Coordinates of N, CA and C in Angstrom, one line a residue:
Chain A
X92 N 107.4 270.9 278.6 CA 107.3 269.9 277.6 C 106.7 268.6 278.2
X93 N 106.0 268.0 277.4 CA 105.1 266.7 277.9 C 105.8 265.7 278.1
X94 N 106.1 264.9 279.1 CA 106.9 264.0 279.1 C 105.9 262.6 279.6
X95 N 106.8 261.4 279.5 CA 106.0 260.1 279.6 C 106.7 259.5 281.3
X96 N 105.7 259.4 281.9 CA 106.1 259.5 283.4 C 106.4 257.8 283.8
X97 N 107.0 257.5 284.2 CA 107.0 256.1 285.0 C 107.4 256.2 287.0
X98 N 106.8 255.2 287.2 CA 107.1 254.7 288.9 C 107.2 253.3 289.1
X99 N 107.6 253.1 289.9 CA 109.3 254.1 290.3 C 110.1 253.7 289.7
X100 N 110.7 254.5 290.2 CA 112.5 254.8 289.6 C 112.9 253.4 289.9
X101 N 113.1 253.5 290.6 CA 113.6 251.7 291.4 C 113.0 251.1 292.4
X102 N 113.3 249.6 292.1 CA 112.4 248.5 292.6 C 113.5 247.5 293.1
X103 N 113.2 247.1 294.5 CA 114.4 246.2 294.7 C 113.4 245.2 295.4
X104 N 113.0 244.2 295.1 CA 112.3 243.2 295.2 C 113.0 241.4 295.6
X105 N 112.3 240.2 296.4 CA 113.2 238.9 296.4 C 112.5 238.2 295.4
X106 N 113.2 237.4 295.3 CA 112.6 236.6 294.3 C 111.1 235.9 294.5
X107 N 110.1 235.7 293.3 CA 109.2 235.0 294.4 C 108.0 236.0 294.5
X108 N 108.2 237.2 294.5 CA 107.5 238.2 295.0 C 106.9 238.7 293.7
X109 N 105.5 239.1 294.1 CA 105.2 240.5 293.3 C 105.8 241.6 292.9
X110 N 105.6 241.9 291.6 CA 105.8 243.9 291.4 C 105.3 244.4 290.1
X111 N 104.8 245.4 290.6 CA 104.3 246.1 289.1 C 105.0 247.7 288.8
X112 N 104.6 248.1 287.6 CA 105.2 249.3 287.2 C 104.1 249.9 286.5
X113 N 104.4 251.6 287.1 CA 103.3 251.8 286.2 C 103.8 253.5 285.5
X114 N 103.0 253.2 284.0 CA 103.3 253.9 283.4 C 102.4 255.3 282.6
X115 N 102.6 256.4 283.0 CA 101.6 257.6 282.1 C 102.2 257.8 280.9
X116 N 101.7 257.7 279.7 CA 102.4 258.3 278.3 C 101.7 260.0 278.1
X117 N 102.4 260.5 277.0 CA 102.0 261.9 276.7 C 100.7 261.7 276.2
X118 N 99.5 262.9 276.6 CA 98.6 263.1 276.5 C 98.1 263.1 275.3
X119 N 96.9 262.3 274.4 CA 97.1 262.0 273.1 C 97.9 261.0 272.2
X120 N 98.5 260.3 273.0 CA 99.6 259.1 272.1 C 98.5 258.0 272.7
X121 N 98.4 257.5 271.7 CA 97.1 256.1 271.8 C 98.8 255.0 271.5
X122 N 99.8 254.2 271.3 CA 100.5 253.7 271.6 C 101.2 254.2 272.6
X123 N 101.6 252.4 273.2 CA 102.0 252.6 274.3 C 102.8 251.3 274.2
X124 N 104.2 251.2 274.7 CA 105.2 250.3 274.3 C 105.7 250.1 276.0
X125 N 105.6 249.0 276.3 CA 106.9 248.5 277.2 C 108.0 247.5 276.8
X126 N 109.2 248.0 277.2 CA 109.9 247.3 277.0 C 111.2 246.7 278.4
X127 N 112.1 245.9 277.4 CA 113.1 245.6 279.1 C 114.3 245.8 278.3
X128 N 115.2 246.2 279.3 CA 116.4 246.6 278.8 C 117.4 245.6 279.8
X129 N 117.8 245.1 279.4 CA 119.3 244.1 280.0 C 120.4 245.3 279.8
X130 N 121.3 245.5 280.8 CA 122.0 245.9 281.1 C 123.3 245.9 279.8
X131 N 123.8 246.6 278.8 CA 124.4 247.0 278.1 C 124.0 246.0 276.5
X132 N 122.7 246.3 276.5 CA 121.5 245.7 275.7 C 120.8 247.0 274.8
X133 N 119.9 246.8 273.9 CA 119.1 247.3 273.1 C 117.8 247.2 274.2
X134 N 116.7 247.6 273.9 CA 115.2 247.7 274.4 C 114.8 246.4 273.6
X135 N 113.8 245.9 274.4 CA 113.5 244.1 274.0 C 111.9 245.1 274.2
X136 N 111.3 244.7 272.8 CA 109.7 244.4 273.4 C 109.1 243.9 274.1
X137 N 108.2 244.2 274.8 CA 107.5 243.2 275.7 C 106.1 243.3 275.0
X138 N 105.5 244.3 275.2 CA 103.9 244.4 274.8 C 104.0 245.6 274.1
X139 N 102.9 245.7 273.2 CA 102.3 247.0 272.5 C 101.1 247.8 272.4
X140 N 100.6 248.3 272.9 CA 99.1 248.6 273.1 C 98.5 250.0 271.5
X141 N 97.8 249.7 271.7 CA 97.3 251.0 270.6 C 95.6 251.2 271.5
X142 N 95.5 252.3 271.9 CA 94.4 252.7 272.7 C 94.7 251.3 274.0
X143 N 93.4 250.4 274.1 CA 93.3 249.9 275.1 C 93.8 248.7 275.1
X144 N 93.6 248.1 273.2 CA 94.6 247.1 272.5 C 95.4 246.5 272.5
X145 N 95.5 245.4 273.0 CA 97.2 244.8 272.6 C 97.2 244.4 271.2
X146 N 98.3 245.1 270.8 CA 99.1 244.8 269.2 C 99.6 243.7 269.2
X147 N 100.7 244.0 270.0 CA 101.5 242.8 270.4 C 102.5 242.3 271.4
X148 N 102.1 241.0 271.4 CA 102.7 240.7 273.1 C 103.4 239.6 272.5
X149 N 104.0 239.1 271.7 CA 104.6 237.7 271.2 C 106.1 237.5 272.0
X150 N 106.2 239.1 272.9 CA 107.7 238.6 273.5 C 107.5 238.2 274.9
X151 N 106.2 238.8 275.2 CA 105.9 238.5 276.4 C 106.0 237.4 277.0
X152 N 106.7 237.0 278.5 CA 106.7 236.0 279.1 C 105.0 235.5 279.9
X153 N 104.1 235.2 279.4 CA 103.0 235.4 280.0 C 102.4 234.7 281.3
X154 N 103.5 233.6 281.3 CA 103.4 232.8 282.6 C 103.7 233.5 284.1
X155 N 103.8 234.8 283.5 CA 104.6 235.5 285.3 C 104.6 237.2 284.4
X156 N 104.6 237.5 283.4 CA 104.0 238.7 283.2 C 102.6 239.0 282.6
X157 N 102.6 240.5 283.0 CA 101.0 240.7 282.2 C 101.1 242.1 282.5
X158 N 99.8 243.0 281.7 CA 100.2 244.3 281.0 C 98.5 244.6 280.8
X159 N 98.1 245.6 281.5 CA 97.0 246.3 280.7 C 96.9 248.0 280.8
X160 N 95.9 248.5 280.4 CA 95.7 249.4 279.9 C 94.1 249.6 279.5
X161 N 93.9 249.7 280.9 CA 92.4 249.7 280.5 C 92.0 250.7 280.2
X162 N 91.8 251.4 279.9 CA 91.2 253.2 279.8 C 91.7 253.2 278.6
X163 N 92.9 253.1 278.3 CA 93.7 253.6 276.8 C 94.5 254.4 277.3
X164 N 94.7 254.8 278.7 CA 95.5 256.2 278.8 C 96.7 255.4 280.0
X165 N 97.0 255.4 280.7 CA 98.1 254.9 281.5 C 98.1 253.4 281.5
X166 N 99.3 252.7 282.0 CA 99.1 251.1 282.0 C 100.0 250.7 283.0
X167 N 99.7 249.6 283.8 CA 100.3 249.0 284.3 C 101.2 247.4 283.8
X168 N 102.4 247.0 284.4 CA 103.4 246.1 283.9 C 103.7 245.1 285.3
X169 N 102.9 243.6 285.2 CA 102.8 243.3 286.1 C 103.9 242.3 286.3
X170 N 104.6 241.7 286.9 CA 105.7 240.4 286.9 C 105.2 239.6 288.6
X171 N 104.7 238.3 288.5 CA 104.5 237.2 289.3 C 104.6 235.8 289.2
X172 N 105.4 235.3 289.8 CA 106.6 236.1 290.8 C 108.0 236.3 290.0
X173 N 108.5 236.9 290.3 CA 109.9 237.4 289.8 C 110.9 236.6 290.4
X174 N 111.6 236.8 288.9 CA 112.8 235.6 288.6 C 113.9 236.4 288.9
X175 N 115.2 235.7 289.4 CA 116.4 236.5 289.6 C 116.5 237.4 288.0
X176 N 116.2 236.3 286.7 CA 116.6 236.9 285.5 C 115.4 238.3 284.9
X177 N 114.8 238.5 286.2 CA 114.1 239.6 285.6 C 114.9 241.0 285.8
X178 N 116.2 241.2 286.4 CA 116.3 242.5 286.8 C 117.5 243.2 285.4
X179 N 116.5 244.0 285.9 CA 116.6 244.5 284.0 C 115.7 246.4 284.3
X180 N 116.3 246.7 283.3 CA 115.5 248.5 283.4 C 114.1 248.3 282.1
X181 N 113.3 248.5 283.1 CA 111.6 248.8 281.9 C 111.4 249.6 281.8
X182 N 111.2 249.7 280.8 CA 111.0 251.0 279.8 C 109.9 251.3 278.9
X183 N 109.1 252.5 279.5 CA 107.7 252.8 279.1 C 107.4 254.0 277.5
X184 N 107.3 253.6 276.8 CA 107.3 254.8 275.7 C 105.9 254.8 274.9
X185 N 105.8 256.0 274.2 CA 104.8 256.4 274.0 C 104.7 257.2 272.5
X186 N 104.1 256.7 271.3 CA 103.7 258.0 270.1 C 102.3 257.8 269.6
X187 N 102.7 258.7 268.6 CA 101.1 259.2 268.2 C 101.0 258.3 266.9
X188 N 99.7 257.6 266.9 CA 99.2 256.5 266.5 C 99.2 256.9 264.5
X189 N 100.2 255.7 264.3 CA 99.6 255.2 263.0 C 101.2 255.5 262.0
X190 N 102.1 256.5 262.4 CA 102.6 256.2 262.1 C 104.0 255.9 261.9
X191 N 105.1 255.3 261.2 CA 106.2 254.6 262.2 C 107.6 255.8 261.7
X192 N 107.1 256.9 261.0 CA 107.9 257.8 261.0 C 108.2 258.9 262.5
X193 N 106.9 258.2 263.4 CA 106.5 259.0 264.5 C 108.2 258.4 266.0
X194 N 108.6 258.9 265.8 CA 109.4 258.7 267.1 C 108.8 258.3 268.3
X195 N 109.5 257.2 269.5 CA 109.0 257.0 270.3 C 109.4 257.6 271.3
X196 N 108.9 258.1 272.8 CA 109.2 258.9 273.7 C 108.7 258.0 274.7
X197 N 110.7 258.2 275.4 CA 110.6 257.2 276.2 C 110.5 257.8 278.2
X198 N 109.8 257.3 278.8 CA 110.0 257.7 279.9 C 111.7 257.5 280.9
X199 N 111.4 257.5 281.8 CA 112.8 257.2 283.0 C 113.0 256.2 283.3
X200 N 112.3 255.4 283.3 CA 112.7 253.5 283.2 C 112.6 253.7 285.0
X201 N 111.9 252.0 284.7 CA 111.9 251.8 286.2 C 113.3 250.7 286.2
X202 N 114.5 251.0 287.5 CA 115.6 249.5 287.2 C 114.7 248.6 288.3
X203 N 114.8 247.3 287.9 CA 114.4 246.7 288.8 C 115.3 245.4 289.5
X204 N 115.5 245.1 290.5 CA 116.8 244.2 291.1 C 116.0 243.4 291.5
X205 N 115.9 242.0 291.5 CA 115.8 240.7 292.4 C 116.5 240.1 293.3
X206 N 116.2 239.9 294.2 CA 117.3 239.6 294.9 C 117.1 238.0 295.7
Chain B
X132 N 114.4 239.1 257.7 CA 114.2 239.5 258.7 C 115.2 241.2 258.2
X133 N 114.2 242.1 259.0 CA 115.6 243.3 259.4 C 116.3 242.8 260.6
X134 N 117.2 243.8 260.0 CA 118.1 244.0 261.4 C 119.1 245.4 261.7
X135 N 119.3 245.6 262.7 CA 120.7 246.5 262.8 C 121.6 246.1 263.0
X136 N 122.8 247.0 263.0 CA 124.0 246.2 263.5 C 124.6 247.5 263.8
X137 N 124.7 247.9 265.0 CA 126.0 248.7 265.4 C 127.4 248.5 265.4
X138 N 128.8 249.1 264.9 CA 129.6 248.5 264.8 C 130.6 249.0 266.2
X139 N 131.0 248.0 267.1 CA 131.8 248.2 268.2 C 130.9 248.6 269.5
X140 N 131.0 247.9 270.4 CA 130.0 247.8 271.7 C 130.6 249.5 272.1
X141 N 132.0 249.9 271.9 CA 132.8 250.4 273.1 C 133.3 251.4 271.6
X142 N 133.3 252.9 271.9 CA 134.1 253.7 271.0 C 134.6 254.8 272.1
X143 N 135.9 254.8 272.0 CA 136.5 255.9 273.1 C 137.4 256.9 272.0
X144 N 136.8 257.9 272.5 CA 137.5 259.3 271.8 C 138.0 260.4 272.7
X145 N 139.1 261.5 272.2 CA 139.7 262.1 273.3 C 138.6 263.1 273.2
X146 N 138.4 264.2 273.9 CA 137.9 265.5 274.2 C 138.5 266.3 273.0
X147 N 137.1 267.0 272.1 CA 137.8 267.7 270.6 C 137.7 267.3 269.8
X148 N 138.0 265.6 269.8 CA 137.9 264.8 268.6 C 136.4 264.5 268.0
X149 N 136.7 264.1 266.5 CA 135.8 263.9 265.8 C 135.6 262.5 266.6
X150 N 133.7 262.1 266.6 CA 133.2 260.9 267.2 C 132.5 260.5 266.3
X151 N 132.3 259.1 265.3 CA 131.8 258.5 264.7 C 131.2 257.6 265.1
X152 N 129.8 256.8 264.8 CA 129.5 255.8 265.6 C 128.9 255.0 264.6
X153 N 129.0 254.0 264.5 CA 128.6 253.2 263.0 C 127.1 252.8 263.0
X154 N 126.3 252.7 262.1 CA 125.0 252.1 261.8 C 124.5 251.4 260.4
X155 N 124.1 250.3 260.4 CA 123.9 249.4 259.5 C 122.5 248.7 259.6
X156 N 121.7 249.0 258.6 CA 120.8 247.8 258.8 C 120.8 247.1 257.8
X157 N 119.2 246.4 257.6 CA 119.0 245.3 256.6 C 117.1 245.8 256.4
X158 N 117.1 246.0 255.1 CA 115.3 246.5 254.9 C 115.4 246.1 253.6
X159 N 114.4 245.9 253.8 CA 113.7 245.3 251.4 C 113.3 246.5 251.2
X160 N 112.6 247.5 252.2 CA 111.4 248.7 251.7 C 112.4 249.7 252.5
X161 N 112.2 250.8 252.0 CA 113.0 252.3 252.2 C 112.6 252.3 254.0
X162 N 113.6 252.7 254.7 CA 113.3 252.5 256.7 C 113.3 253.8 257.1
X163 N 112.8 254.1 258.2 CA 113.0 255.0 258.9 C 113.8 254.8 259.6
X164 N 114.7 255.9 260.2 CA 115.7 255.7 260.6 C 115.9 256.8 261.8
X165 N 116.6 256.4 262.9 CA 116.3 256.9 264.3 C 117.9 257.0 265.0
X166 N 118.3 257.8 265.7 CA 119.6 257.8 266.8 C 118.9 258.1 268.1
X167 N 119.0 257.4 269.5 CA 119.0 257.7 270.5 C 120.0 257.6 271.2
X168 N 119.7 258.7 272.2 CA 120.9 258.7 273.5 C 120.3 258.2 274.7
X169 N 121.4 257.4 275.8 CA 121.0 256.8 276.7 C 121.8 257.3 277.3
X170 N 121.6 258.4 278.5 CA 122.4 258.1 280.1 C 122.0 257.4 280.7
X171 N 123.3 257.1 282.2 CA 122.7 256.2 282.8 C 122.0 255.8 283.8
X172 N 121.0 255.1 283.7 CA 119.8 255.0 284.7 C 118.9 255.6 284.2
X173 N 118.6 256.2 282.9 CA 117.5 256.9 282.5 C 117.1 256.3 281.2
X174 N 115.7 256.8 280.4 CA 115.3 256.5 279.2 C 116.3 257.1 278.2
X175 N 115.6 256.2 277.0 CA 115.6 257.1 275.9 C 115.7 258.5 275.5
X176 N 116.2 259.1 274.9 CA 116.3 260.4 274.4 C 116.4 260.3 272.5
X177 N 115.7 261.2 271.9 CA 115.5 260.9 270.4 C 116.9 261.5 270.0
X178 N 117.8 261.9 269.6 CA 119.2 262.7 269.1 C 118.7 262.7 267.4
X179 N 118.0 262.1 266.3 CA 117.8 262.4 265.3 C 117.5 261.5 264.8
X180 N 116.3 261.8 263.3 CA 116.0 260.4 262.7 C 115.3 261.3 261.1
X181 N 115.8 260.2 260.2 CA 115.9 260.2 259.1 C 114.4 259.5 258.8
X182 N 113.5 260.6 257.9 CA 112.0 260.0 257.1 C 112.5 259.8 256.1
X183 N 111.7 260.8 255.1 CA 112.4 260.9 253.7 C 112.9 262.4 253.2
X184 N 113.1 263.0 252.3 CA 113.9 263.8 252.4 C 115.4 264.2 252.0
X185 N 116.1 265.3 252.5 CA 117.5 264.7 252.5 C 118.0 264.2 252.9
X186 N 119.6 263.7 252.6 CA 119.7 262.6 253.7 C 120.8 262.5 254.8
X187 N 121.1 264.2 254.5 CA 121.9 264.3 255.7 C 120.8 265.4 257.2
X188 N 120.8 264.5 257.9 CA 120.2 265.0 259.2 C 120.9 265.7 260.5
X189 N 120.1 266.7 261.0 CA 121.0 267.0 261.9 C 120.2 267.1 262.9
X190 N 120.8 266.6 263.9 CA 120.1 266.4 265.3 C 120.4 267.5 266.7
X191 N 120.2 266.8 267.7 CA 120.4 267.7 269.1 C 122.1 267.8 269.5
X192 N 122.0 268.3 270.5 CA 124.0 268.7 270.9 C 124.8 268.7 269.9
X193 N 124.4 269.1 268.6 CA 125.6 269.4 267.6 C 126.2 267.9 267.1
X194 N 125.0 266.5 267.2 CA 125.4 265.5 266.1 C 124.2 265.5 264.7
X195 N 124.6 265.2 263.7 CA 124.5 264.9 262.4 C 124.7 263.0 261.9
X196 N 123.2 263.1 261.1 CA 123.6 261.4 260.6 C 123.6 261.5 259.3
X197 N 124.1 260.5 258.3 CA 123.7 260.3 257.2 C 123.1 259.3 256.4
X198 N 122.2 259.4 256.0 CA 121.3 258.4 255.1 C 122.5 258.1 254.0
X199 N 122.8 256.5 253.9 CA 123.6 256.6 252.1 C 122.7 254.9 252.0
X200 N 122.1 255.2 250.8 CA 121.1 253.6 250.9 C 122.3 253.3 250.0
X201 N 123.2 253.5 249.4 CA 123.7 252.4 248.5 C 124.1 251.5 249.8
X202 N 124.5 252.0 251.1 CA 125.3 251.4 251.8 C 124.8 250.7 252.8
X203 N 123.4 250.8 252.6 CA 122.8 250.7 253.6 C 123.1 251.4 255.4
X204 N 123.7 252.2 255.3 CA 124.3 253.0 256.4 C 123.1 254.2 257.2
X205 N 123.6 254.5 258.2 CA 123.3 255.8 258.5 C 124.1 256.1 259.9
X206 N 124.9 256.6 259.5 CA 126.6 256.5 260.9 C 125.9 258.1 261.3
X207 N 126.2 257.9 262.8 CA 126.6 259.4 263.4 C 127.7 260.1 263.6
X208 N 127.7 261.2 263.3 CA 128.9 262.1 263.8 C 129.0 263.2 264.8
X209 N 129.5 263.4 264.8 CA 129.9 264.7 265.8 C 131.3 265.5 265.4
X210 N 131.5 266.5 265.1 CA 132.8 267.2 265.0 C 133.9 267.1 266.2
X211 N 133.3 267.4 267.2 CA 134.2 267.8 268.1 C 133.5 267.3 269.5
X212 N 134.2 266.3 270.1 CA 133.1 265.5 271.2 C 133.8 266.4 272.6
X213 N 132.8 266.4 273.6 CA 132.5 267.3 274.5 C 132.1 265.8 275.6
X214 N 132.9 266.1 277.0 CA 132.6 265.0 278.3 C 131.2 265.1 278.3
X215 N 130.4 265.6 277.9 CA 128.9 265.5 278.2 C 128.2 264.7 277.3
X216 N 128.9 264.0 276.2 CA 128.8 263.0 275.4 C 128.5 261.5 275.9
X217 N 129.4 261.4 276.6 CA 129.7 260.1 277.1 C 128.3 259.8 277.5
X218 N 127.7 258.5 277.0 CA 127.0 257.5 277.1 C 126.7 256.3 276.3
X219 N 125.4 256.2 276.1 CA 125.2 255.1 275.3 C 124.2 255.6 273.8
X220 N 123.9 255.3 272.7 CA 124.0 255.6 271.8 C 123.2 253.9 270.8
X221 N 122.0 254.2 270.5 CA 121.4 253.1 269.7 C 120.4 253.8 268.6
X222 N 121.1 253.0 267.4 CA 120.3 253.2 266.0 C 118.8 252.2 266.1
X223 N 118.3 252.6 265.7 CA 117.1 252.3 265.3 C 116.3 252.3 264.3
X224 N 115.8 251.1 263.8 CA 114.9 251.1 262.3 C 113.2 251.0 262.2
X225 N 113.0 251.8 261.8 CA 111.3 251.9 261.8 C 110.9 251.3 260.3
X226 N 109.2 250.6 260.1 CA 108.9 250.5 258.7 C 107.5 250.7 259.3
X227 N 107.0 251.0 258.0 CA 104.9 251.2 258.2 C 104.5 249.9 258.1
X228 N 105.2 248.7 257.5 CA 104.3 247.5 257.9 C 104.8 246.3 258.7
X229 N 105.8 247.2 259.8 CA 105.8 246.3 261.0 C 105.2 246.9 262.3
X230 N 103.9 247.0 262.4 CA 103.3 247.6 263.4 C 103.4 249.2 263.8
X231 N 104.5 249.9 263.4 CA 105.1 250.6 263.7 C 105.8 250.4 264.5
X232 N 106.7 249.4 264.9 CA 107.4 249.1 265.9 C 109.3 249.3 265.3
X233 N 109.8 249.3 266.6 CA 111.1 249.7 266.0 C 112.2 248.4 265.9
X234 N 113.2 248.2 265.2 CA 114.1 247.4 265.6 C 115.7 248.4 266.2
X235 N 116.1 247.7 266.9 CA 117.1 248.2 267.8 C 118.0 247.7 267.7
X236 N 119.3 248.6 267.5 CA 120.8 248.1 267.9 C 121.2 247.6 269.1
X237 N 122.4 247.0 269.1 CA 122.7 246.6 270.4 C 123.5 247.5 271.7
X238 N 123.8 248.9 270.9 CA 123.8 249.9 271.0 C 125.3 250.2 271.2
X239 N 125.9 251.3 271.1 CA 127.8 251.6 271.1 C 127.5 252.6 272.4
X240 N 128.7 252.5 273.5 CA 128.8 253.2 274.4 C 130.0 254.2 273.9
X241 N 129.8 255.5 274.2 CA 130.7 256.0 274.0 C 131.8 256.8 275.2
X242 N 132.8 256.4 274.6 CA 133.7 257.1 276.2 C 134.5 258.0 275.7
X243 N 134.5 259.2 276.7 CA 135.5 260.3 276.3 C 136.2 260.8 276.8
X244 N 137.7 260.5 276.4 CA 139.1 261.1 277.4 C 139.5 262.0 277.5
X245 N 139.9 262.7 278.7 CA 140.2 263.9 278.8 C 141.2 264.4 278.5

């Protein structure tokens, strides 16, 4: 079964520092969602892509994050430099474009700690 | 604005027992409607979701939701909860003219005693 891949699993980074994440969705899904998960939280949007597209980024922190997706097919999730309040699990998901009856498929989450 | 509302961060049930988990939103236009399961340290998992149709749904591991729009509802059940239940558990609301994007509960953990 096709699954939506993320790396890595975990990220243990100091503050200050770079890190990215990066994410493959299922073959054929032109959306592509990251999101952040706070610890006994719902999924927070961050960005939305459709092919190579951003939809929408209105949650995005843009001063120290950023997100692309050049190809249309895998994307990376950039944070510089990271804040103690970024450690949180990201979460990469993926459906098939157009419609919102379509469920999203979510990868393994990267957690990420600041320290 | 939509919204969800899950009712109770925390639902603990013994081994056997019926597991209920509340779901509530807020839409002007008919929603799609979504259950996922979270273990922990990992993604998302889809457990079942309501298009249009009937409106009782049945999903993966033996849970069931129901659509009732007078009530705006769509609660999950389970007959008989099993320790391989325990985790986390978020409703979710879909519409066609918000990007296709979802709105999300704050999600109910579920614990199960032995």
């Amino acid at each position: 079964e096709a699954e939506v891949a993320q790396s890595p699993r975990y990220k243990i980074t100091e503050k200050s520092q770079a890190v990215a994440f990066w994410c493959d969705p299922i073959s054929g899904h032109a959306t592509l969602y990251w999101y952040r998960q706070i610890l006994g939280q719902g999924p927070e949007l961050l960005v939305q892509f459709q092919d190579e597209s951003v939809v929408d980024d209105s949650q995005l922190p843009k001063d120290r994050f950023s997100a692309e997706r050049l190809k249309g097919v895998d994307s990376t999730l950039k944070i510089q430099p990271a804040e103690l309040g970024d450690s949180a699990m990201y979460l990469c998901a993926s459906s098939l474009p157009g419609l919102a009856r379509d469920e999203q498929y979510f990868g393994p989450g990267t957690r990420l700690t600041v320290t | 604005a939509q919204s969800v509302t899950q009712l109770g961060s925390h639902v603990s049930v013994s081994e056997g027992a019926l597991v209920l988990l509340r779901c509530n939103y807020s839409s002007s236009v008919p929603p799609y409607l979504f259950w996922y399961v979270q273990y922990p340290n990992q993604g998302l998992q889809l457990l079942l979701k309501y298009t249009t149709g009937a409106t009782l749904v049945k999903g993966i591991n033996g849970f069931e939701a129901e659509f009732k729009k007078s009530e705006t509802s769509f609660h999950l059940t389970k007959p008989s909860a099993h320790m391989s239940d325990a985790a986390e558990y978020f409703c979710a609301v879909g519409r066609e003219d918000s990007n296709y994007q979802l709105i999300w509960g704050a999600g109910t953990k579920l614990i199960i005693k032995p």
